[in-house]
Amino acid sequence: MKIIIAGAGEVGFHLAKLLSFESQDITLIDTDRESLANADTHLDIRVVRGDATSISVLQDSRVAETDLVIGVTSSETTNITLCVLAKELGAKRTIARISNTEFIEKKDDVGFSKFGIDELISPESLASDEIELLLNQSAFNESYEFEEGELTMIGLSLSGASAFVGKTVKEVAKIYPDLKYVPIALQRFGTQYTIIPRGDTQFKQGDQVYFTTVKKGNEQIFKLSGKSKQDIKNVMILGGSKIGYKTAKDLCKAKFKVKLIESSREKAFEIADEIPSCLVINGDGRNVDLLLEESLEDMDAFIAVTGNSETNIMSCLVAKSKGVKKTIALVENMDYFQLSHSIGIDTLINKKLLAANNIFRYVRKGEVVAMTKLNNMNAELLEFMVSSHSKVCNKKIKDLHFPDSAIIGGVVRDGVGIIALGDFEIKQGDRVVVCCLPQSISKVEKLFV
């Protein structure tokens, strides 16, 4: 697949890195010589120095033969212009990174595809949506919804009180036959190895386990995992960045009580004017005394989304030490992201990874309609649309010869989520959710092509 990425900043570089691992033909365009030199040195890709909205630069990059053009520069205008030009010059699909979230909210009214833009991506919007979902699924440290919650992926660590601990997957299924769930991935405490659970896999205390479940199945897993559903009402947000602003706005709309701390006086007044129901405090969130004065210990959740990863991590650790139930930190450094479950913070989010996951589904073979990477695990969750010529069509799951390092987490049929077991027959139009390790992705994709 030939892909052009415009913008060698954090999102563009990270995307180019991930896509180059997939052996895609990548061309990276940017005006900054230093950023391109870094990409050229570390990645097996072609780099082009120039303006991404220059027709001659695009033609030199063979845009007419390109399958996908991705505009992720820091300029929203550049990304939109690039996509319009690329489509006119023969590119098959285009994706533009934007910062104005109103474009996404009103995209059906405008019809951006008429102008040549197939998809709009806002890393900030994706991050704030992720935060809201995590607060709604408050006992879990990671969650992801398919088809508006018909199937949900949830991640949690098993406590000693969990009914799963000490039992195998088969034993749990026998004891609780009505349990609507499938364990799709597991990581033992203190290890970095990801396991795709089988019938004889035993759950142990401290395991980080990911399940897929149907609507209302969350409550069953709450009880059996030893977790209690935490009612979150009072939320403190550190940082009035685009993510902080959108998160505060969305949470206030959802009737949460939100307190936002912002160090810039001008920005604090702007946010206070635009979100009247949010209590905005102008102050330095790194000051522990300020956090305590603002009743940190009375908060149900603390969300740190400043531009500094270290500030976000340290302030979340302070919040955790004061008994705050749920802590979420925005981190830019991917090395920190790998440590999420060992440093004492409930969830780390990374907008680059969220954007990359969202864009990845356009690169996958087969009819991939959604994709996410499991936090801190070497596994991916893919949602495939089954076509009439897919190899899985009209076959039972037990007859598919699925690789051992992959598992079907569930199926959405006619808008209803189903936990599908061995005798379930897959039909045309089904949306099938699959969890797999990297070595089995190509085999799984071939089954759905």
GROMACS .gro file of C-alpha atoms in nm:
model
  449
    1MET     CA    1   0.000   0.000   0.000
    2LYS     CA    2   0.142   0.343  -0.096
    3ILE     CA    3   0.085   0.609   0.170
    4ILE     CA    4   0.178   0.979   0.185
    5ILE     CA    5   0.199   1.141   0.528
    6ALA     CA    6   0.226   1.521   0.546
    7GLY     CA    7   0.373   1.644   0.874
    8ALA     CA    8   0.678   1.500   1.048
    9GLY     CA    9   0.574   1.618   1.394
   10GLU     CA   10   0.487   1.384   1.681
   11VAL     CA   11   0.171   1.237   1.525
   12GLY     CA   12   0.321   1.212   1.175
   13PHE     CA   13   0.647   1.056   1.293
   14HIS     CA   14   0.466   0.806   1.514
   15LEU     CA   15   0.231   0.710   1.230
   16ALA     CA   16   0.521   0.671   0.987
   17LYS     CA   17   0.702   0.454   1.241
   18LEU     CA   18   0.404   0.224   1.298
   19LEU     CA   19   0.321   0.199   0.928
   20SER     CA   20   0.684   0.132   0.829
   21PHE     CA   21   0.677  -0.171   1.063
   22GLU     CA   22   0.390  -0.295   0.847
   23SER     CA   23   0.617  -0.281   0.538
   24GLN     CA   24   0.405  -0.013   0.374
   25ASP     CA   25   0.547   0.220   0.108
   26ILE     CA   26   0.563   0.547   0.306
   27THR     CA   27   0.651   0.898   0.185
   28LEU     CA   28   0.681   1.165   0.457
   29ILE     CA   29   0.655   1.532   0.355
   30ASP     CA   30   0.755   1.828   0.573
   31THR     CA   31   0.918   2.170   0.544
   32ASP     CA   32   1.140   2.118   0.851
   33ARG     CA   33   1.481   1.977   0.758
   34GLU     CA   34   1.560   1.858   1.113
   35SER     CA   35   1.238   1.661   1.157
   36LEU     CA   36   1.284   1.492   0.820
   37ALA     CA   37   1.649   1.408   0.896
   38ASN     CA   38   1.537   1.238   1.219
   39ALA     CA   39   1.273   1.034   1.032
   40ASP     CA   40   1.515   0.950   0.750
   41THR     CA   41   1.774   0.823   1.000
   42HIS     CA   42   1.541   0.612   1.212
   43LEU     CA   43   1.275   0.488   0.970
   44ASP     CA   44   1.276   0.290   0.646
   45ILE     CA   45   1.073   0.547   0.452
   46ARG     CA   46   1.113   0.808   0.179
   47VAL     CA   47   1.126   1.172   0.293
   48VAL     CA   48   1.046   1.479   0.081
   49ARG     CA   49   1.123   1.834   0.195
   50GLY     CA   50   0.863   2.084   0.077
   51ASP     CA   51   0.518   2.232   0.119
   52ALA     CA   52   0.255   1.955   0.127
   53THR     CA   53   0.008   2.184  -0.053
   54SER     CA   54   0.249   2.232  -0.346
   55ILE     CA   55   0.115   2.050  -0.654
   56SER     CA   56   0.470   1.984  -0.782
   57VAL     CA   57   0.574   1.835  -0.444
   58LEU     CA   58   0.270   1.606  -0.448
   59GLN     CA   59   0.340   1.502  -0.807
   60ASP     CA   60   0.704   1.431  -0.716
   61SER     CA   61   0.568   1.211  -0.436
   62ARG     CA   62   0.364   1.015  -0.696
   63VAL     CA   63   0.030   1.117  -0.545
   64ALA     CA   64  -0.162   0.977  -0.845
   65GLU     CA   65  -0.050   0.623  -0.748
   66THR     CA   66  -0.120   0.672  -0.377
   67ASP     CA   67  -0.376   0.463  -0.185
   68LEU     CA   68  -0.395   0.692   0.118
   69VAL     CA   69  -0.292   1.053   0.190
   70ILE     CA   70  -0.280   1.158   0.557
   71GLY     CA   71  -0.248   1.526   0.652
   72VAL     CA   72  -0.123   1.556   1.011
   73THR     CA   73   0.070   1.885   1.006
   74SER     CA   74   0.011   2.136   1.287
   75SER     CA   75  -0.195   2.349   1.044
   76GLU     CA   76  -0.558   2.247   1.002
   77THR     CA   77  -0.580   2.457   0.682
   78THR     CA   78  -0.278   2.282   0.531
   79ASN     CA   79  -0.423   1.938   0.605
   80ILE     CA   80  -0.761   2.020   0.452
   81THR     CA   81  -0.606   2.184   0.143
   82LEU     CA   82  -0.368   1.889   0.099
   83CYS     CA   83  -0.656   1.638   0.100
   84VAL     CA   84  -0.859   1.837  -0.154
   85LEU     CA   85  -0.557   1.865  -0.389
   86ALA     CA   86  -0.449   1.501  -0.341
   87LYS     CA   87  -0.797   1.371  -0.427
   88GLU     CA   88  -0.807   1.586  -0.742
   89LEU     CA   89  -0.461   1.458  -0.840
   90GLY     CA   90  -0.570   1.092  -0.814
   91ALA     CA   91  -0.522   0.975  -0.454
   92LYS     CA   92  -0.772   0.703  -0.358
   93ARG     CA   93  -0.843   0.806   0.006
   94THR     CA   94  -0.760   1.107   0.223
   95ILE     CA   95  -0.754   1.178   0.598
   96ALA     CA   96  -0.712   1.525   0.751
   97ARG     CA   97  -0.609   1.598   1.109
   98ILE     CA   98  -0.808   1.893   1.241
   99SER     CA   99  -0.815   2.084   1.568
  100ASN     CA  100  -1.161   2.243   1.530
  101THR     CA  101  -1.382   1.971   1.677
  102GLU     CA  102  -1.691   2.147   1.537
  103PHE     CA  103  -1.590   2.010   1.194
  104ILE     CA  104  -1.636   1.656   1.328
  105GLU     CA  105  -1.961   1.738   1.507
  106LYS     CA  106  -2.108   1.896   1.188
  107LYS     CA  107  -1.940   1.676   0.926
  108ASP     CA  108  -2.270   1.523   0.809
  109ASP     CA  109  -2.417   1.872   0.758
  110VAL     CA  110  -2.121   1.988   0.549
  111GLY     CA  111  -2.036   1.666   0.360
  112PHE     CA  112  -1.656   1.691   0.354
  113SER     CA  113  -1.630   1.396   0.114
  114LYS     CA  114  -1.769   1.625  -0.160
  115PHE     CA  115  -1.450   1.828  -0.129
  116GLY     CA  116  -1.224   1.522  -0.137
  117ILE     CA  117  -1.180   1.458   0.238
  118ASP     CA  118  -1.281   1.102   0.334
  119GLU     CA  119  -1.214   1.124   0.706
  120LEU     CA  120  -1.147   1.389   0.970
  121ILE     CA  121  -0.929   1.301   1.271
  122SER     CA  122  -0.890   1.510   1.586
  123PRO     CA  123  -0.640   1.360   1.837
  124GLU     CA  124  -0.774   1.601   2.100
  125SER     CA  125  -1.134   1.495   2.036
  126LEU     CA  126  -1.036   1.126   2.046
  127ALA     CA  127  -0.856   1.181   2.379
  128SER     CA  128  -1.151   1.361   2.540
  129ASP     CA  129  -1.394   1.092   2.417
  130GLU     CA  130  -1.165   0.827   2.566
  131ILE     CA  131  -1.161   1.010   2.902
  132GLU     CA  132  -1.541   1.033   2.913
  133LEU     CA  133  -1.574   0.663   2.832
  134LEU     CA  134  -1.323   0.573   3.106
  135LEU     CA  135  -1.520   0.776   3.362
  136ASN     CA  136  -1.846   0.606   3.262
  137GLN     CA  137  -1.676   0.263   3.297
  138SER     CA  138  -1.515   0.373   3.621
  139ALA     CA  139  -1.417   0.036   3.772
  140PHE     CA  140  -1.218  -0.051   3.462
  141ASN     CA  141  -0.878   0.085   3.358
  142GLU     CA  142  -0.950   0.060   2.987
  143SER     CA  143  -1.260   0.032   2.771
  144TYR     CA  144  -1.359   0.051   2.404
  145GLU     CA  145  -1.707   0.037   2.251
  146PHE     CA  146  -1.814  -0.129   1.925
  147GLU     CA  147  -2.141  -0.031   1.756
  148GLU     CA  148  -2.244   0.216   2.027
  149GLY     CA  149  -2.184  -0.029   2.311
  150GLU     CA  150  -2.346  -0.342   2.162
  151LEU     CA  151  -2.007  -0.501   2.230
  152THR     CA  152  -1.766  -0.349   2.481
  153MET     CA  153  -1.402  -0.431   2.548
  154ILE     CA  154  -1.305  -0.373   2.913
  155GLY     CA  155  -0.973  -0.413   3.088
  156LEU     CA  156  -0.916  -0.462   3.461
  157SER     CA  157  -0.670  -0.607   3.708
  158LEU     CA  158  -0.795  -0.903   3.913
  159SER     CA  159  -0.794  -0.855   4.290
  160GLY     CA  160  -0.772  -1.135   4.544
  161ALA     CA  161  -1.148  -1.101   4.596
  162SER     CA  162  -1.224  -1.188   4.233
  163ALA     CA  163  -1.432  -1.501   4.166
  164PHE     CA  164  -1.210  -1.568   3.862
  165VAL     CA  165  -0.884  -1.611   4.057
  166GLY     CA  166  -0.756  -1.968   4.074
  167LYS     CA  167  -1.001  -2.095   3.811
  168THR     CA  168  -0.950  -2.173   3.444
  169VAL     CA  169  -1.157  -2.014   3.164
  170LYS     CA  170  -1.348  -2.347   3.127
  171GLU     CA  171  -1.419  -2.369   3.500
  172VAL     CA  172  -1.556  -2.013   3.513
  173ALA     CA  173  -1.781  -2.092   3.214
  174LYS     CA  174  -1.921  -2.402   3.395
  175ILE     CA  175  -1.980  -2.222   3.725
  176TYR     CA  176  -2.136  -1.917   3.559
  177PRO     CA  177  -2.310  -2.046   3.243
  178ASP     CA  178  -2.513  -1.727   3.198
  179LEU     CA  179  -2.206  -1.502   3.196
  180LYS     CA  180  -2.200  -1.311   2.865
  181TYR     CA  181  -1.828  -1.247   2.817
  182VAL     CA  182  -1.511  -1.370   2.645
  183PRO     CA  183  -1.161  -1.318   2.792
  184ILE     CA  184  -0.954  -1.201   2.493
  185ALA     CA  185  -0.613  -1.111   2.636
  186LEU     CA  186  -0.422  -1.147   2.961
  187GLN     CA  187  -0.094  -1.027   3.107
  188ARG     CA  188   0.052  -1.177   3.424
  189PHE     CA  189   0.147  -0.932   3.699
  190GLY     CA  190   0.511  -0.823   3.669
  191THR     CA  191   0.558  -0.959   3.314
  192GLN     CA  192   0.546  -0.808   2.966
  193TYR     CA  193   0.405  -1.118   2.793
  194THR     CA  194   0.058  -1.106   2.638
  195ILE     CA  195  -0.143  -1.431   2.645
  196ILE     CA  196  -0.450  -1.506   2.433
  197PRO     CA  197  -0.652  -1.712   2.686
  198ARG     CA  198  -0.769  -2.066   2.603
  199GLY     CA  199  -0.997  -2.302   2.797
  200ASP     CA  200  -0.717  -2.425   3.026
  201THR     CA  201  -0.573  -2.076   3.097
  202GLN     CA  202  -0.593  -2.004   3.471
  203PHE     CA  203  -0.675  -1.659   3.608
  204LYS     CA  204  -0.437  -1.538   3.881
  205GLN     CA  205  -0.439  -1.251   4.127
  206GLY     CA  206  -0.285  -0.935   3.974
  207ASP     CA  207  -0.357  -1.042   3.615
  208GLN     CA  208  -0.449  -0.758   3.379
  209VAL     CA  209  -0.736  -0.913   3.181
  210TYR     CA  210  -0.932  -0.782   2.884
  211PHE     CA  211  -1.286  -0.906   2.821
  212THR     CA  212  -1.546  -0.844   2.554
  213THR     CA  213  -1.904  -0.837   2.676
  214VAL     CA  214  -2.252  -0.737   2.559
  215LYS     CA  215  -2.475  -0.463   2.700
  216LYS     CA  216  -2.548  -0.526   3.071
  217GLY     CA  217  -2.260  -0.777   3.084
  218ASN     CA  218  -2.046  -0.512   3.252
  219GLU     CA  219  -2.243  -0.549   3.575
  220GLN     CA  220  -2.173  -0.925   3.590
  221ILE     CA  221  -1.801  -0.869   3.540
  222PHE     CA  222  -1.804  -0.594   3.808
  223LYS     CA  223  -1.932  -0.844   4.064
  224LEU     CA  224  -1.715  -1.141   3.968
  225SER     CA  225  -1.394  -0.940   3.930
  226GLY     CA  226  -1.408  -0.818   4.289
  227LYS     CA  227  -1.447  -0.458   4.171
  228SER     CA  228  -1.719  -0.226   4.288
  229LYS     CA  229  -1.879   0.026   4.055
  230GLN     CA  230  -1.757   0.367   4.157
  231ASP     CA  231  -2.005   0.647   4.119
  232ILE     CA  232  -1.814   0.942   3.973
  233LYS     CA  233  -1.964   1.290   4.010
  234ASN     CA  234  -1.688   1.530   4.114
  235VAL     CA  235  -1.405   1.567   3.862
  236MET     CA  236  -1.093   1.785   3.874
  237ILE     CA  237  -0.913   1.860   3.546
  238LEU     CA  238  -0.558   1.993   3.544
  239GLY     CA  239  -0.482   2.192   3.228
  240GLY     CA  240  -0.702   2.400   2.999
  241SER     CA  241  -0.553   2.259   2.679
  242LYS     CA  242  -0.779   2.167   2.386
  243ILE     CA  243  -0.825   1.826   2.550
  244GLY     CA  244  -0.894   1.980   2.890
  245TYR     CA  245  -1.142   2.228   2.744
  246LYS     CA  246  -1.335   1.967   2.539
  247THR     CA  247  -1.335   1.719   2.829
  248ALA     CA  248  -1.469   1.984   3.069
  249LYS     CA  249  -1.736   2.089   2.818
  250ASP     CA  250  -1.850   1.730   2.751
  251LEU     CA  251  -1.850   1.634   3.120
  252CYS     CA  252  -2.047   1.944   3.221
  253LYS     CA  253  -2.301   1.858   2.950
  254ALA     CA  254  -2.321   1.506   3.102
  255LYS     CA  255  -2.400   1.663   3.445
  256PHE     CA  256  -2.063   1.595   3.612
  257LYS     CA  257  -1.943   1.858   3.863
  258VAL     CA  258  -1.621   1.982   3.705
  259LYS     CA  259  -1.339   2.191   3.850
  260LEU     CA  260  -1.063   2.296   3.606
  261ILE     CA  261  -0.723   2.440   3.701
  262GLU     CA  262  -0.536   2.649   3.440
  263SER     CA  263  -0.213   2.845   3.493
  264SER     CA  264  -0.277   3.103   3.217
  265ARG     CA  265  -0.501   3.381   3.347
  266GLU     CA  266  -0.626   3.471   2.997
  267LYS     CA  267  -0.710   3.110   2.907
  268ALA     CA  268  -0.877   3.053   3.246
  269PHE     CA  269  -1.112   3.350   3.188
  270GLU     CA  270  -1.190   3.231   2.832
  271ILE     CA  271  -1.286   2.882   2.954
  272ALA     CA  272  -1.493   3.026   3.240
  273ASP     CA  273  -1.687   3.241   2.989
  274GLU     CA  274  -1.743   2.953   2.745
  275ILE     CA  275  -1.835   2.685   3.004
  276PRO     CA  276  -2.037   2.866   3.275
  277SER     CA  277  -2.117   2.541   3.461
  278CYS     CA  278  -1.745   2.463   3.507
  279LEU     CA  279  -1.561   2.611   3.808
  280VAL     CA  280  -1.231   2.743   3.666
  281ILE     CA  281  -0.937   2.818   3.897
  282ASN     CA  282  -0.641   3.023   3.776
  283GLY     CA  283  -0.335   2.870   3.942
  284ASP     CA  284  -0.038   2.637   3.912
  285GLY     CA  285  -0.159   2.278   3.935
  286ARG     CA  286   0.191   2.163   4.034
  287ASN     CA  287   0.134   2.335   4.369
  288VAL     CA  288   0.012   2.059   4.602
  289ASP     CA  289  -0.121   2.316   4.853
  290LEU     CA  290  -0.345   2.462   4.580
  291LEU     CA  291  -0.481   2.116   4.494
  292LEU     CA  292  -0.557   2.052   4.862
  293GLU     CA  293  -0.719   2.396   4.903
  294GLU     CA  294  -0.947   2.309   4.612
  295SER     CA  295  -1.062   1.991   4.794
  296LEU     CA  296  -0.864   1.735   4.595
  297GLU     CA  297  -0.947   1.464   4.849
  298ASP     CA  298  -1.321   1.513   4.779
  299MET     CA  299  -1.282   1.442   4.408
  300ASP     CA  300  -1.398   1.114   4.251
  301ALA     CA  301  -1.166   1.154   3.951
  302PHE     CA  302  -0.855   1.355   3.867
  303ILE     CA  303  -0.758   1.414   3.503
  304ALA     CA  304  -0.420   1.570   3.420
  305VAL     CA  305  -0.394   1.694   3.060
  306THR     CA  306  -0.129   1.967   3.066
  307GLY     CA  307   0.138   1.976   2.794
  308ASN     CA  308   0.393   1.822   3.032
  309SER     CA  309   0.384   1.443   3.082
  310GLU     CA  310   0.586   1.453   3.406
  311THR     CA  311   0.351   1.712   3.559
  312ASN     CA  312   0.052   1.498   3.464
  313ILE     CA  313   0.202   1.180   3.613
  314MET     CA  314   0.321   1.342   3.937
  315SER     CA  315  -0.007   1.528   3.997
  316CYS     CA  316  -0.202   1.203   3.940
  317LEU     CA  317   0.020   1.026   4.194
  318VAL     CA  318  -0.054   1.307   4.444
  319ALA     CA  319  -0.427   1.265   4.373
  320LYS     CA  320  -0.402   0.889   4.420
  321SER     CA  321  -0.223   0.937   4.754
  322LYS     CA  322  -0.516   1.153   4.869
  323GLY     CA  323  -0.768   0.877   4.797
  324VAL     CA  324  -0.901   0.990   4.457
  325LYS     CA  325  -1.073   0.684   4.303
  326LYS     CA  326  -0.986   0.740   3.936
  327THR     CA  327  -0.675   0.905   3.791
  328ILE     CA  328  -0.606   0.965   3.421
  329ALA     CA  329  -0.287   1.123   3.286
  330LEU     CA  330  -0.209   1.241   2.934
  331VAL     CA  331   0.144   1.139   2.833
  332GLU     CA  332   0.341   1.217   2.518
  333ASN     CA  333   0.639   0.995   2.597
  334MET     CA  334   0.573   0.642   2.468
  335ASP     CA  335   0.820   0.496   2.722
  336TYR     CA  336   0.599   0.620   3.007
  337PHE     CA  337   0.295   0.478   2.832
  338GLN     CA  338   0.436   0.125   2.866
  339LEU     CA  339   0.452   0.165   3.246
  340SER     CA  340   0.086   0.250   3.305
  341HIS     CA  341   0.001  -0.038   3.537
  342SER     CA  342   0.318  -0.028   3.742
  343ILE     CA  343   0.343   0.340   3.842
  344GLY     CA  344   0.014   0.357   4.033
  345ILE     CA  345  -0.201   0.558   3.790
  346ASP     CA  346  -0.528   0.403   3.669
  347THR     CA  347  -0.493   0.502   3.304
  348LEU     CA  348  -0.243   0.677   3.081
  349ILE     CA  349  -0.368   0.808   2.748
  350ASN     CA  350  -0.161   0.909   2.448
  351LYS     CA  351  -0.324   1.112   2.172
  352LYS     CA  352  -0.066   1.002   1.912
  353LEU     CA  353  -0.154   0.639   1.972
  354LEU     CA  354  -0.528   0.713   1.967
  355ALA     CA  355  -0.491   0.893   1.632
  356ALA     CA  356  -0.272   0.615   1.491
  357ASN     CA  357  -0.522   0.346   1.598
  358ASN     CA  358  -0.801   0.541   1.434
  359ILE     CA  359  -0.608   0.580   1.108
  360PHE     CA  360  -0.479   0.221   1.105
  361ARG     CA  361  -0.809   0.074   0.996
  362TYR     CA  362  -0.761   0.234   0.653
  363VAL     CA  363  -0.435   0.043   0.612
  364ARG     CA  364  -0.550  -0.302   0.714
  365LYS     CA  365  -0.649  -0.560   0.455
  366GLY     CA  366  -1.001  -0.702   0.468
  367GLU     CA  367  -1.304  -0.498   0.568
  368VAL     CA  368  -1.166  -0.351   0.891
  369VAL     CA  369  -1.413  -0.099   1.031
  370ALA     CA  370  -1.254  -0.033   1.373
  371MET     CA  371  -0.928  -0.099   1.547
  372THR     CA  372  -0.754  -0.032   1.877
  373LYS     CA  373  -0.432  -0.141   2.045
  374LEU     CA  374  -0.461  -0.278   2.398
  375ASN     CA  375  -0.296  -0.050   2.653
  376ASN     CA  376   0.043  -0.186   2.768
  377MET     CA  377  -0.008  -0.508   2.569
  378ASN     CA  378   0.131  -0.646   2.248
  379ALA     CA  379  -0.214  -0.715   2.105
  380GLU     CA  380  -0.463  -0.550   1.872
  381LEU     CA  381  -0.841  -0.550   1.860
  382LEU     CA  382  -0.989  -0.542   1.509
  383GLU     CA  383  -1.349  -0.524   1.390
  384PHE     CA  384  -1.414  -0.681   1.046
  385MET     CA  385  -1.720  -0.654   0.824
  386VAL     CA  386  -1.799  -0.995   0.670
  387SER     CA  387  -1.863  -0.986   0.293
  388SER     CA  388  -2.010  -1.264   0.079
  389HIS     CA  389  -1.663  -1.360  -0.047
  390SER     CA  390  -1.494  -1.363   0.297
  391LYS     CA  391  -1.348  -1.706   0.382
  392VAL     CA  392  -1.533  -1.699   0.718
  393CYS     CA  393  -1.876  -1.643   0.559
  394ASN     CA  394  -2.130  -1.924   0.629
  395LYS     CA  395  -1.882  -2.114   0.848
  396LYS     CA  396  -1.895  -2.210   1.214
  397ILE     CA  397  -1.628  -2.055   1.438
  398LYS     CA  398  -1.493  -2.399   1.538
  399ASP     CA  399  -1.428  -2.481   1.169
  400LEU     CA  400  -1.228  -2.165   1.088
  401HIS     CA  401  -0.877  -2.291   1.185
  402PHE     CA  402  -0.813  -1.965   1.367
  403PRO     CA  403  -0.447  -1.916   1.474
  404ASP     CA  404  -0.379  -1.988   1.845
  405SER     CA  405  -0.261  -1.629   1.894
  406ALA     CA  406  -0.601  -1.487   1.795
  407ILE     CA  407  -0.955  -1.512   1.929
  408ILE     CA  408  -1.303  -1.395   1.827
  409GLY     CA  409  -1.434  -1.167   2.101
  410GLY     CA  410  -1.787  -1.127   1.969
  411VAL     CA  411  -2.014  -1.054   1.675
  412VAL     CA  412  -2.258  -0.771   1.604
  413ARG     CA  413  -2.546  -0.895   1.386
  414ASP     CA  414  -2.832  -0.665   1.281
  415GLY     CA  415  -2.719  -0.412   1.539
  416VAL     CA  416  -2.718  -0.658   1.833
  417GLY     CA  417  -2.404  -0.774   2.016
  418ILE     CA  418  -2.353  -1.150   2.052
  419ILE     CA  419  -2.091  -1.348   2.247
  420ALA     CA  420  -2.028  -1.608   1.977
  421LEU     CA  421  -1.893  -1.954   2.071
  422GLY     CA  422  -1.776  -2.253   1.862
  423ASP     CA  423  -2.109  -2.352   1.707
  424PHE     CA  424  -2.195  -1.997   1.598
  425GLU     CA  425  -2.217  -1.960   1.218
  426ILE     CA  426  -2.084  -1.633   1.074
  427LYS     CA  427  -2.302  -1.468   0.808
  428GLN     CA  428  -2.262  -1.194   0.547
  429GLY     CA  429  -2.300  -0.849   0.705
  430ASP     CA  430  -2.180  -0.961   1.050
  431ARG     CA  431  -1.927  -0.740   1.225
  432VAL     CA  432  -1.671  -0.966   1.392
  433VAL     CA  433  -1.441  -0.843   1.672
  434VAL     CA  434  -1.105  -1.022   1.682
  435CYS     CA  435  -0.816  -0.990   1.930
  436CYS     CA  436  -0.478  -1.101   1.798
  437LEU     CA  437  -0.106  -1.083   1.859
  438PRO     CA  438   0.108  -0.920   1.584
  439GLN     CA  439   0.230  -1.253   1.441
  440SER     CA  440  -0.125  -1.363   1.356
  441ILE     CA  441  -0.264  -1.039   1.206
  442SER     CA  442  -0.185  -1.130   0.843
  443LYS     CA  443  -0.345  -1.478   0.883
  444VAL     CA  444  -0.658  -1.328   1.039
  445GLU     CA  445  -0.685  -1.061   0.770
  446LYS     CA  446  -0.675  -1.327   0.496
  447LEU     CA  447  -0.981  -1.497   0.650
  448PHE     CA  448  -1.182  -1.177   0.607
  449VAL     CA  449  -1.057  -1.066   0.264
   0.00000   0.00000   0.00000
